[in-house]
Amino acid sequence: MQLEKRQLSQSEENYIKAIYALSETCEDTISTNLLAERMSTKASSVTDMLKKLTDKELLTYQKYQGCGLTPKGRAIALSIVRKHRLWEVFLVDKLQFGWDEVHEIAEQLEHIQSTQLTNRLEAFLGYPKVDPHGDPIPNDEGVFDTPAVRVSLASCETGSKGIVMGVDDGSPEFLQYLNKIDLKLGSEIEILEKLSFDGSLLIAMEKRTIQFSHVVAARIFIQPYQS
Amino acid sequence: MQLEKRQLSQSEENYIKAIYALSETCEDTISTNLLAERMSTKASSVTDMLKKLTDKELLTYQKYQGCGLTPKGRAIALSIVRKHRLWEVFLVDKLQFGWDEVHEIAEQLEHIQSTQLTNRLEAFLGYPKVDPHGDPIPNDEGVFDTPAVRVSLASCETGSKGIVMGVDDGSPEFLQYLNKIDLKLGSEIEILEKLSFDGSLLIAMEKRTIQFSHVVAARIFIQPYQS
DNA sequence: CTAAAATTTTAGACGTGTCTAAAAAATAGT
DNA sequence: ACTATTTTTTAGACACGTCTAAAATTTTAG
């Protein structure tokens, strides 16, 4: 998939990225309202942008029927995601930012236009496969390395053990909470008990015991040991 | 001088930067047409922007009288210059770009908004004092280190010796020419002869002899040996 | 000193991306 | 099946940064 030279505005790129993110997590056709909420804007603005991006052949969109990315649109989304995650690695590994501080800056850096820059940055960082939150980094062709098994802590059974492979990167507050309890990528975890009345979990982590609400557990992903 | 949090658009920043650059090299009041040429835009567009930036108290401007930066405007210009040059050092020192390749990318990176990022980048790079073309990098307060003596090769007399401290960074072609003749910052240079009829110079550099036109000589800056 | 030339500003327009308010279509409830 | 409600789109507006064409001002030159 060849990316066209015709470049997009930051706004257009942000829409493409949001549509990509939503189609990964939710169903495959994205509603106007969902996108409006995600972009913190109004549905009417979304409709306008949807038309424009459809004209550019980056979206499949029919009135009242929601939208989805074309292969070309998906390729652009992946290149933005790639840049975002590589810059996050740079900020954390090289500039000593915390994983809770990098999102906002990476939101700006992801729009820098230079494939050569992206590829050299990747080499400089030693071809990282995941960003500081454990999210995978696609290669220059938009392909992810064989992703490690990653399941939500909330979906694991009592007695499961595993290694933390990823965390939700959506909120600095959540990441700061994880800092406070010293949970990192690579931490070893065991589910001691699941409390059925509120869905919370008792967790053993490096000789300490912690209680996670269901909401927290759903935002932490582990690679379970086969046992 | 405290930079206000109120952030400028990239367009506004580019105007500020261009006005700063022009007021460094030329007279202290910048004409509308000069700025229009520099920005590759029309005089009418410049007038509009001048009004806007004057309203924001970044410019002194009176109809038909040209413009100049206020202290606040100058502080913003210096912060942009600082970011531009630090990113150029990053691209050359860390990502192995050539000094002829970095300008365009730095033009984008200079608009990234994060003082913390800039300062950490500076530390990561080892507090460089000049960019890859020898241009000085101001500190976080907009102050330049005591700049080394830098005179244009064209203004030196026959017999002068010195070390190349800077080159004009305006055109990739010029920088590629310098690559070809293997002229770098730090190269030792002696003026063997100045040819009066066309202003060109015969130069000795590391055991080789090279002829520079006046135009080229005017774009190379040396620190002369006191002798 | 005044007329011609150059520069600069104003007026009105356009494309982008956003908004509000109103209309149209789809969905849900009875 | 037919309203009522929700979702989505359209219509019209605005701020931004740009443009062209015309008017105003300054500069130059005779």
Short mmCIF file of C-alpha atoms (C1' of nucleotides) in Angstrom, two decimals:
data_model
loop_
_atom_site.label_atom_id
_atom_site.label_comp_id
_atom_site.label_asym_id
_atom_site.label_seq_id
_atom_site.Cartn_x
_atom_site.Cartn_y
_atom_site.Cartn_z
CA MET A 1 0.00 0.00 0.00
CA GLN A 2 1.65 3.20 -1.19
CA LEU A 3 0.93 6.37 0.75
CA GLU A 4 0.17 9.23 -1.61
CA LYS A 5 2.29 12.35 -1.39
CA ARG A 6 -0.80 14.53 -1.14
CA GLN A 7 -0.65 15.50 2.47
CA LEU A 8 -3.47 15.84 4.93
CA SER A 9 -4.16 18.58 7.45
CA GLN A 10 -3.67 17.78 11.11
CA SER A 11 -7.42 17.83 11.51
CA GLU A 12 -7.89 15.29 8.75
CA GLU A 13 -5.17 13.11 10.25
CA ASN A 14 -6.82 13.27 13.64
CA TYR A 15 -10.12 12.10 12.20
CA ILE A 16 -8.40 9.23 10.37
CA LYS A 17 -6.64 8.21 13.56
CA ALA A 18 -9.83 8.35 15.62
CA ILE A 19 -11.74 6.28 13.09
CA TYR A 20 -8.95 3.73 13.09
CA ALA A 21 -8.92 3.53 16.88
CA LEU A 22 -12.69 3.14 17.05
CA SER A 23 -12.79 0.46 14.37
CA GLU A 24 -10.14 -1.51 16.30
CA THR A 25 -12.10 -1.51 19.53
CA CYS A 26 -15.73 -1.33 18.48
CA GLU A 27 -17.73 -2.59 15.57
CA ASP A 28 -16.49 -2.06 12.05
CA THR A 29 -18.80 0.77 11.06
CA ILE A 30 -18.39 3.99 13.03
CA SER A 31 -21.36 6.23 13.72
CA THR A 32 -21.22 9.98 13.35
CA ASN A 33 -22.12 10.62 16.97
CA LEU A 34 -19.51 8.20 18.31
CA LEU A 35 -16.86 9.96 16.30
CA ALA A 36 -18.14 13.38 17.37
CA GLU A 37 -17.82 12.39 21.01
CA ARG A 38 -14.32 10.98 20.45
CA MET A 39 -13.20 14.16 18.68
CA SER A 40 -14.91 16.45 21.21
CA THR A 41 -16.80 18.15 18.42
CA LYS A 42 -20.30 18.34 16.96
CA ALA A 43 -21.95 15.77 14.72
CA SER A 44 -22.40 18.35 11.98
CA SER A 45 -18.66 19.00 11.86
CA VAL A 46 -18.07 15.28 11.63
CA THR A 47 -20.43 14.94 8.69
CA ASP A 48 -18.56 17.65 6.81
CA MET A 49 -15.21 15.98 7.41
CA LEU A 50 -16.59 12.55 6.51
CA LYS A 51 -17.61 13.91 3.13
CA LYS A 52 -14.21 15.44 2.53
CA LEU A 53 -12.30 12.30 3.48
CA THR A 54 -14.64 10.19 1.37
CA ASP A 55 -13.90 12.42 -1.63
CA LYS A 56 -10.21 11.72 -0.97
CA GLU A 57 -10.98 7.98 -1.00
CA LEU A 58 -9.78 7.45 2.55
CA LEU A 59 -13.20 6.50 3.92
CA THR A 60 -16.17 4.43 2.93
CA TYR A 61 -19.14 6.45 3.98
CA GLN A 62 -22.79 6.58 3.08
CA LYS A 63 -25.28 9.00 4.48
CA TYR A 64 -26.79 7.81 7.75
CA GLN A 65 -24.80 4.56 7.50
CA GLY A 66 -21.60 5.40 9.35
CA CYS A 67 -18.08 5.16 7.99
CA GLY A 68 -15.00 2.94 7.83
CA LEU A 69 -11.47 3.27 6.49
CA THR A 70 -10.46 2.27 2.98
CA PRO A 71 -7.13 0.43 2.64
CA LYS A 72 -5.55 3.78 1.77
CA GLY A 73 -7.09 5.39 4.85
CA ARG A 74 -5.98 2.52 7.02
CA ALA A 75 -2.42 2.84 5.74
CA ILE A 76 -2.41 6.51 6.71
CA ALA A 77 -3.83 5.71 10.14
CA LEU A 78 -1.12 3.13 10.70
CA SER A 79 1.61 5.56 9.73
CA ILE A 80 0.27 8.06 12.25
CA VAL A 81 0.02 5.41 14.97
CA ARG A 82 3.56 4.32 14.11
CA LYS A 83 4.90 7.85 14.48
CA HIS A 84 2.98 8.45 17.70
CA ARG A 85 4.30 5.32 19.36
CA LEU A 86 7.89 5.75 18.17
CA TRP A 87 7.95 9.30 19.53
CA GLU A 88 6.57 8.04 22.83
CA VAL A 89 9.45 5.58 23.05
CA PHE A 90 11.86 8.40 22.30
CA LEU A 91 10.38 10.61 25.00
CA VAL A 92 10.49 7.89 27.65
CA ASP A 93 13.71 6.08 26.73
CA LYS A 94 15.85 9.03 25.69
CA LEU A 95 14.39 12.08 27.41
CA GLN A 96 13.29 10.39 30.65
CA PHE A 97 9.66 11.43 30.50
CA GLY A 98 7.19 9.34 32.47
CA TRP A 99 4.69 7.18 30.58
CA ASP A 100 1.94 9.42 31.89
CA GLU A 101 3.52 12.55 30.35
CA VAL A 102 4.15 11.60 26.75
CA HIS A 103 0.75 11.34 25.14
CA GLU A 104 0.13 15.03 24.62
CA ILE A 105 3.56 15.72 23.15
CA ALA A 106 3.34 12.67 20.88
CA GLU A 107 -0.02 13.97 19.65
CA GLN A 108 1.91 16.86 18.16
CA LEU A 109 4.94 14.93 16.96
CA GLU A 110 2.84 12.33 15.14
CA HIS A 111 1.97 14.94 12.50
CA ILE A 112 5.57 15.61 11.44
CA GLN A 113 5.85 14.69 7.78
CA SER A 114 8.99 12.78 6.88
CA THR A 115 9.11 9.06 6.29
CA GLN A 116 12.87 9.23 6.46
CA LEU A 117 12.70 10.85 9.89
CA THR A 118 10.34 8.17 11.16
CA ASN A 119 12.50 5.35 9.88
CA ARG A 120 15.72 6.81 11.24
CA LEU A 121 14.07 7.45 14.58
CA GLU A 122 12.98 3.83 14.65
CA ALA A 123 16.55 2.68 13.99
CA PHE A 124 17.94 5.10 16.60
CA LEU A 125 15.56 3.62 19.17
CA GLY A 126 16.65 0.08 18.28
CA TYR A 127 13.50 -1.01 16.42
CA PRO A 128 11.20 -1.15 19.44
CA LYS A 129 8.18 -3.40 19.03
CA VAL A 130 5.95 -1.71 21.61
CA ASP A 131 5.48 1.78 23.02
CA PRO A 132 5.82 2.64 26.74
CA HIS A 133 2.25 1.45 27.39
CA GLY A 134 2.77 -1.87 25.63
CA ASP A 135 0.94 -0.93 22.44
CA PRO A 136 2.53 -2.48 19.35
CA ILE A 137 4.40 -0.38 16.78
CA PRO A 138 3.70 -1.21 13.13
CA ASN A 139 6.61 -1.29 10.68
CA ASP A 140 7.02 1.02 7.68
CA GLU A 141 4.58 -1.15 5.72
CA GLY A 142 1.94 -0.89 8.44
CA VAL A 143 2.45 -4.48 9.62
CA PHE A 144 2.56 -5.43 13.29
CA ASP A 145 5.03 -8.00 14.56
CA THR A 146 3.35 -11.22 15.71
CA PRO A 147 1.67 -9.67 18.72
CA ALA A 148 2.15 -11.32 22.08
CA VAL A 149 -0.96 -12.75 23.70
CA ARG A 150 -2.54 -9.93 25.67
CA VAL A 151 -5.63 -10.41 27.74
CA SER A 152 -7.35 -8.02 30.08
CA LEU A 153 -6.75 -8.76 33.73
CA ALA A 154 -10.50 -8.49 34.24
CA SER A 155 -11.07 -11.43 31.89
CA CYS A 156 -8.65 -13.77 33.69
CA GLU A 157 -9.66 -16.38 36.23
CA THR A 158 -8.70 -16.72 39.86
CA GLY A 159 -5.29 -18.31 40.14
CA SER A 160 -4.04 -16.97 36.79
CA LYS A 161 -0.49 -15.70 36.72
CA GLY A 162 1.15 -13.57 34.07
CA ILE A 163 3.32 -10.65 33.10
CA VAL A 164 1.99 -7.15 32.51
CA MET A 165 2.30 -6.54 28.77
CA GLY A 166 0.23 -3.40 28.36
CA VAL A 167 -1.92 -0.77 30.00
CA ASP A 168 -4.58 1.56 28.73
CA ASP A 169 -2.87 4.82 27.75
CA GLY A 170 -5.98 6.94 27.75
CA SER A 171 -5.56 8.88 30.98
CA PRO A 172 -2.51 10.32 32.74
CA GLU A 173 -4.30 9.90 36.08
CA PHE A 174 -4.60 6.17 35.58
CA LEU A 175 -0.92 5.91 34.62
CA GLN A 176 0.09 7.97 37.63
CA TYR A 177 -1.91 5.59 39.81
CA LEU A 178 0.05 2.70 38.30
CA ASN A 179 3.28 4.58 39.05
CA LYS A 180 2.16 4.95 42.66
CA ILE A 181 1.60 1.23 43.10
CA ASP A 182 4.81 0.56 41.14
CA LEU A 183 3.15 -1.45 38.40
CA LYS A 184 5.25 -1.51 35.23
CA LEU A 185 5.40 -3.42 31.98
CA GLY A 186 7.03 -6.72 32.91
CA SER A 187 5.65 -6.83 36.45
CA GLU A 188 4.66 -10.34 37.52
CA ILE A 189 1.10 -10.67 38.68
CA GLU A 190 -1.19 -13.31 40.14
CA ILE A 191 -4.92 -13.13 40.64
CA LEU A 192 -5.57 -14.30 44.20
CA GLU A 193 -9.29 -13.79 44.27
CA LYS A 194 -12.16 -12.27 42.34
CA LEU A 195 -14.81 -10.72 44.53
CA SER A 196 -18.10 -11.49 42.88
CA PHE A 197 -20.23 -8.82 44.57
CA ASP A 198 -18.32 -5.83 43.12
CA GLY A 199 -16.12 -7.44 40.48
CA SER A 200 -12.91 -6.30 42.13
CA LEU A 201 -9.75 -8.41 42.14
CA LEU A 202 -7.17 -9.25 44.78
CA ILE A 203 -3.77 -9.29 43.12
CA ALA A 204 -0.33 -10.46 44.21
CA MET A 205 2.46 -8.42 42.71
CA GLU A 206 6.10 -8.76 43.72
CA LYS A 207 5.28 -9.92 47.26
CA ARG A 208 2.61 -7.26 47.81
CA THR A 209 -1.15 -7.61 47.70
CA ILE A 210 -3.28 -5.03 45.91
CA GLN A 211 -6.96 -4.70 45.25
CA PHE A 212 -8.10 -3.59 41.79
CA SER A 213 -11.58 -2.48 40.92
CA HIS A 214 -13.06 -4.10 37.84
CA VAL A 215 -12.55 -0.85 35.93
CA VAL A 216 -8.83 -0.81 36.70
CA ALA A 217 -8.43 -4.51 35.96
CA ALA A 218 -10.05 -4.05 32.56
CA ARG A 219 -7.36 -1.52 31.64
CA ILE A 220 -4.39 -3.77 32.44
CA PHE A 221 -3.31 -6.48 30.03
CA ILE A 222 -1.19 -9.49 30.83
CA GLN A 223 0.42 -12.37 29.01
CA PRO A 224 -0.74 -15.35 31.07
CA TYR A 225 1.69 -18.13 31.86
CA GLN A 226 0.64 -21.41 30.33
CA SER A 227 0.18 -23.67 33.35
CA MET B 1 10.66 37.91 29.69
CA GLN B 2 7.85 35.43 30.34
CA LEU B 3 6.28 33.74 27.34
CA GLU B 4 2.54 33.80 27.61
CA LYS B 5 0.63 30.57 27.56
CA ARG B 6 -1.60 31.85 24.78
CA GLN B 7 -0.34 29.91 21.87
CA LEU B 8 0.17 31.06 18.32
CA SER B 9 -0.74 29.33 15.09
CA GLN B 10 2.08 27.97 12.97
CA SER B 11 1.45 30.77 10.53
CA GLU B 12 1.81 33.39 13.21
CA GLU B 13 4.98 31.75 14.47
CA ASN B 14 6.43 31.72 10.96
CA TYR B 15 5.80 35.44 10.58
CA ILE B 16 7.43 36.15 13.94
CA LYS B 17 10.43 34.07 12.99
CA ALA B 18 10.80 35.75 9.59
CA ILE B 19 10.56 39.22 11.13
CA TYR B 20 13.21 38.24 13.66
CA ALA B 21 15.53 36.91 10.96
CA LEU B 22 15.10 40.03 8.83
CA SER B 23 15.68 42.40 11.70
CA GLU B 24 18.91 40.55 12.52
CA THR B 25 20.35 40.90 9.04
CA CYS B 26 18.78 44.08 7.68
CA GLU B 27 17.67 47.36 9.13
CA ASP B 28 15.53 47.42 12.23
CA THR B 29 12.21 48.23 10.59
CA ILE B 30 10.88 45.59 8.21
CA SER B 31 8.83 46.58 5.18
CA THR B 32 5.68 44.78 4.15
CA ASN B 33 7.03 43.83 0.74
CA LEU B 34 10.28 42.45 2.12
CA LEU B 35 8.34 40.27 4.48
CA ALA B 36 5.95 39.22 1.73
CA GLU B 37 8.86 38.06 -0.40
CA ARG B 38 10.43 36.21 2.52
CA MET B 39 7.16 34.45 3.29
CA SER B 40 6.38 33.74 -0.37
CA THR B 41 3.03 35.43 0.01
CA LYS B 42 1.30 38.65 -1.01
CA ALA B 43 1.69 42.04 0.64
CA SER B 44 -2.01 42.16 1.47
CA SER B 45 -1.76 38.94 3.42
CA VAL B 46 1.19 40.35 5.30
CA THR B 47 -0.72 43.49 6.23
CA ASP B 48 -3.53 41.40 7.68
CA MET B 49 -1.13 39.34 9.76
CA LEU B 50 0.79 42.41 10.90
CA LYS B 51 -2.44 43.83 12.30
CA LYS B 52 -3.23 40.63 14.10
CA LEU B 53 0.21 40.28 15.65
CA THR B 54 0.17 43.94 16.64
CA ASP B 55 -3.14 43.38 18.44
CA LYS B 56 -1.39 40.57 20.31
CA GLU B 57 1.38 43.00 21.28
CA LEU B 58 4.09 41.00 19.56
CA LEU B 59 4.86 43.66 16.96
CA THR B 60 5.28 47.41 16.74
CA TYR B 61 3.62 48.38 13.51
CA GLN B 62 2.22 51.52 12.05
CA LYS B 63 0.51 51.79 8.71
CA TYR B 64 2.97 52.33 5.86
CA GLN B 65 5.86 52.44 8.37
CA GLY B 66 6.96 48.79 8.54
CA CYS B 67 7.16 46.64 11.65
CA GLY B 68 9.50 45.35 14.33
CA LEU B 69 9.27 42.91 17.23
CA THR B 70 8.29 43.90 20.74
CA PRO B 71 10.29 42.30 23.56
CA LYS B 72 7.49 39.75 23.88
CA GLY B 73 7.61 39.02 20.16
CA ARG B 74 11.36 38.74 20.25
CA ALA B 75 11.17 36.24 23.11
CA ILE B 76 8.81 34.09 21.06
CA ALA B 77 11.08 34.33 18.01
CA LEU B 78 14.04 33.23 20.11
CA SER B 79 12.15 30.26 21.48
CA ILE B 80 11.33 29.16 17.94
CA VAL B 81 14.92 29.64 16.79
CA ARG B 82 16.07 27.70 19.83
CA LYS B 83 13.78 24.78 19.02
CA HIS B 84 14.71 24.82 15.33
CA ARG B 85 18.43 24.66 16.03
CA LEU B 86 18.20 22.06 18.78
CA TRP B 87 16.17 19.79 16.52
CA GLU B 88 18.75 20.28 13.77
CA VAL B 89 21.46 19.12 16.16
CA PHE B 90 19.32 16.11 17.03
CA LEU B 91 18.78 15.21 13.38
CA VAL B 92 22.47 15.47 12.51
CA ASP B 93 24.10 14.13 15.68
CA LYS B 94 21.64 11.39 16.58
CA LEU B 95 19.88 10.44 13.35
CA GLN B 96 22.81 10.91 10.97
CA PHE B 97 21.10 13.34 8.65
CA GLY B 98 23.33 15.57 6.52
CA TRP B 99 23.44 19.28 7.31
CA ASP B 100 21.78 19.90 3.96
CA GLU B 101 18.78 17.71 4.83
CA VAL B 102 17.63 19.01 8.19
CA HIS B 103 16.16 22.42 7.54
CA GLU B 104 12.80 21.30 6.19
CA ILE B 105 12.18 18.82 8.98
CA ALA B 106 13.25 21.30 11.65
CA GLU B 107 10.78 23.79 10.16
CA GLN B 108 8.07 21.41 11.29
CA LEU B 109 9.59 20.38 14.60
CA GLU B 110 10.15 23.99 15.71
CA HIS B 111 6.39 24.38 16.20
CA ILE B 112 6.05 21.60 18.77
CA GLN B 113 4.75 23.16 21.97
CA SER B 114 6.46 21.96 25.12
CA THR B 115 9.08 23.88 26.99
CA GLN B 116 9.87 20.76 28.94
CA LEU B 117 10.51 18.83 25.73
CA THR B 118 12.83 21.53 24.43
CA ASN B 119 14.81 21.68 27.65
CA ARG B 120 15.14 17.92 27.95
CA LEU B 121 16.18 17.67 24.32
CA GLU B 122 18.84 20.28 24.99
CA ALA B 123 20.17 18.25 27.92
CA PHE B 124 20.03 15.02 25.91
CA LEU B 125 22.14 16.67 23.21
CA GLY B 126 24.68 17.85 25.78
CA TYR B 127 23.80 21.56 25.78
CA PRO B 128 25.13 22.33 22.29
CA LYS B 129 26.01 25.98 21.69
CA VAL B 130 25.65 25.95 17.90
CA ASP B 131 23.58 24.10 15.30
CA PRO B 132 25.10 22.04 12.45
CA HIS B 133 25.62 25.21 10.38
CA GLY B 134 27.37 27.04 13.20
CA ASP B 135 24.41 29.22 14.16
CA PRO B 136 24.22 29.87 17.89
CA ILE B 137 21.51 28.31 20.07
CA PRO B 138 19.93 30.62 22.67
CA ASN B 139 19.24 29.27 26.14
CA ASP B 140 15.80 28.92 27.73
CA GLU B 141 15.85 32.64 28.57
CA GLY B 142 16.61 33.62 24.99
CA VAL B 143 20.23 34.51 25.73
CA PHE B 144 23.10 33.53 23.45
CA ASP B 145 26.39 32.38 24.88
CA THR B 146 29.22 34.83 24.26
CA PRO B 147 29.36 34.25 20.54
CA ALA B 148 32.71 33.45 18.96
CA VAL B 149 34.08 36.00 16.52
CA ARG B 150 32.62 35.14 13.13
CA VAL B 151 33.51 37.04 10.01
CA SER B 152 32.56 36.37 6.44
CA LEU B 153 35.38 34.90 4.37
CA ALA B 154 34.63 37.57 1.76
CA SER B 155 35.51 40.30 4.22
CA CYS B 156 38.91 38.85 5.17
CA GLU B 157 42.19 39.96 3.68
CA THR B 158 44.72 38.00 1.70
CA GLY B 159 46.90 35.97 4.00
CA SER B 160 44.22 35.58 6.68
CA LYS B 161 43.95 32.18 8.30
CA GLY B 162 41.12 30.86 10.38
CA ILE B 163 38.73 28.07 11.28
CA VAL B 164 35.31 27.65 9.66
CA MET B 165 32.76 28.51 12.34
CA GLY B 166 29.58 28.77 10.32
CA VAL B 167 27.97 28.61 6.92
CA ASP B 168 24.80 30.06 5.46
CA ASP B 169 22.04 27.47 5.95
CA GLY B 170 19.67 28.92 3.39
CA SER B 171 20.05 26.43 0.56
CA PRO B 172 20.58 22.67 0.46
CA GLU B 173 22.44 23.05 -2.86
CA PHE B 174 25.06 25.28 -1.26
CA LEU B 175 25.51 22.86 1.63
CA GLN B 176 25.81 19.94 -0.78
CA TYR B 177 28.51 21.86 -2.63
CA LEU B 178 30.37 22.27 0.67
CA ASN B 179 30.02 18.52 1.24
CA LYS B 180 31.53 17.89 -2.16
CA ILE B 181 34.61 19.98 -1.42
CA ASP B 182 34.72 18.49 2.08
CA LEU B 183 34.39 21.79 3.90
CA LYS B 184 33.09 21.34 7.44
CA LEU B 185 32.79 23.36 10.60
CA GLY B 186 36.29 23.30 12.06
CA SER B 187 38.10 23.14 8.73
CA GLU B 188 41.30 25.23 8.68
CA ILE B 189 41.40 27.77 5.92
CA GLU B 190 43.88 30.30 4.51
CA ILE B 191 43.18 32.98 1.94
CA LEU B 192 46.00 32.74 -0.61
CA GLU B 193 44.81 35.42 -2.98
CA LYS B 194 41.88 37.68 -3.74
CA LEU B 195 41.31 38.20 -7.43
CA SER B 196 40.25 41.78 -7.83
CA PHE B 197 38.62 41.55 -11.24
CA ASP B 198 35.83 39.14 -10.20
CA GLY B 199 36.11 39.15 -6.41
CA SER B 200 36.85 35.44 -6.22
CA LEU B 201 39.23 33.95 -3.66
CA LEU B 202 41.95 31.35 -3.79
CA ILE B 203 41.79 29.29 -0.63
CA ALA B 204 44.08 26.73 0.94
CA MET B 205 42.23 24.09 2.91
CA GLU B 206 43.86 21.03 4.36
CA LYS B 207 46.62 20.90 1.75
CA ARG B 208 44.25 21.54 -1.16
CA THR B 209 43.62 24.70 -3.12
CA ILE B 210 40.09 25.80 -3.95
CA GLN B 211 38.66 28.81 -5.71
CA PHE B 212 35.56 30.45 -4.23
CA SER B 213 33.41 33.00 -5.96
CA HIS B 214 32.62 36.09 -3.95
CA VAL B 215 29.07 34.85 -3.45
CA VAL B 216 30.28 31.60 -1.91
CA ALA B 217 32.89 33.36 0.22
CA ALA B 218 30.25 35.68 1.61
CA ARG B 219 28.31 32.66 2.91
CA ILE B 220 31.19 31.10 4.82
CA PHE B 221 32.19 32.45 8.21
CA ILE B 222 35.51 31.93 9.95
CA GLN B 223 37.09 32.73 13.25
CA PRO B 224 40.40 34.33 12.20
CA TYR B 225 43.56 33.45 14.04
CA GLN B 226 45.07 36.44 15.73
CA SER B 227 48.47 36.69 14.07
"C1'" DC C 1 7.27 70.95 -6.43
"C1'" DT C 2 4.62 68.10 -8.64
"C1'" DA C 3 3.64 64.01 -11.47
"C1'" DA C 4 4.77 59.21 -12.05
"C1'" DA C 5 6.07 55.02 -9.89
"C1'" DA C 6 6.36 52.06 -6.22
"C1'" DT C 7 4.63 50.48 -1.94
"C1'" DT C 8 1.10 49.51 1.20
"C1'" DT C 9 -3.58 49.10 2.70
"C1'" DT C 10 -8.48 48.19 2.08
"C1'" DA C 11 -12.42 45.75 0.25
"C1'" DG C 12 -14.38 41.74 -1.06
"C1'" DA C 13 -13.80 36.88 -2.06
"C1'" DC C 14 -12.57 31.90 -1.22
"C1'" DG C 15 -11.35 27.32 1.20
"C1'" DT C 16 -10.85 25.09 5.74
"C1'" DG C 17 -12.80 23.69 9.87
"C1'" DT C 18 -15.88 24.80 13.19
"C1'" DC C 19 -20.58 26.04 15.15
"C1'" DT C 20 -26.05 26.50 15.84
"C1'" DA C 21 -30.53 25.69 14.38
"C1'" DA C 22 -33.58 23.37 11.51
"C1'" DA C 23 -34.80 19.56 8.42
"C1'" DA C 24 -34.50 14.70 7.12
"C1'" DA C 25 -33.89 9.93 8.02
"C1'" DA C 26 -33.59 5.97 11.00
"C1'" DT C 27 -34.94 3.64 15.21
"C1'" DA C 28 -37.93 2.40 19.01
"C1'" DG C 29 -42.28 1.90 21.51
"C1'" DT C 30 -46.79 1.01 21.81
"C1'" DA D 1 -48.01 0.35 11.55
"C1'" DC D 2 -47.64 4.74 13.20
"C1'" DT D 3 -45.90 8.08 16.27
"C1'" DA D 4 -42.14 9.76 19.16
"C1'" DT D 5 -37.44 9.91 19.86
"C1'" DT D 6 -32.88 9.75 18.51
"C1'" DT D 7 -29.47 10.21 15.04
"C1'" DT D 8 -27.70 12.41 11.16
"C1'" DT D 9 -27.53 15.77 7.61
"C1'" DT D 10 -28.27 20.34 5.64
"C1'" DA D 11 -28.25 25.31 5.71
"C1'" DG D 12 -26.27 29.32 7.09
"C1'" DA D 13 -22.83 31.59 9.93
"C1'" DC D 14 -18.14 32.69 11.66
"C1'" DA D 15 -12.83 32.92 12.45
"C1'" DC D 16 -8.52 32.06 10.08
"C1'" DG D 17 -5.28 32.75 6.49
"C1'" DT D 18 -5.00 33.46 1.92
"C1'" DC D 19 -5.95 35.80 -2.63
"C1'" DT D 20 -7.11 39.66 -6.44
"C1'" DA D 21 -8.30 44.16 -7.60
"C1'" DA D 22 -8.72 48.74 -6.39
"C1'" DA D 23 -7.72 52.70 -3.44
"C1'" DA D 24 -4.57 55.22 -0.46
"C1'" DT D 25 -0.06 56.63 0.81
"C1'" DT D 26 4.80 57.23 0.29
"C1'" DT D 27 8.82 57.66 -2.52
"C1'" DT D 28 11.25 58.91 -6.64
"C1'" DA D 29 12.42 61.71 -10.42
"C1'" DG D 30 12.00 65.23 -13.57
#
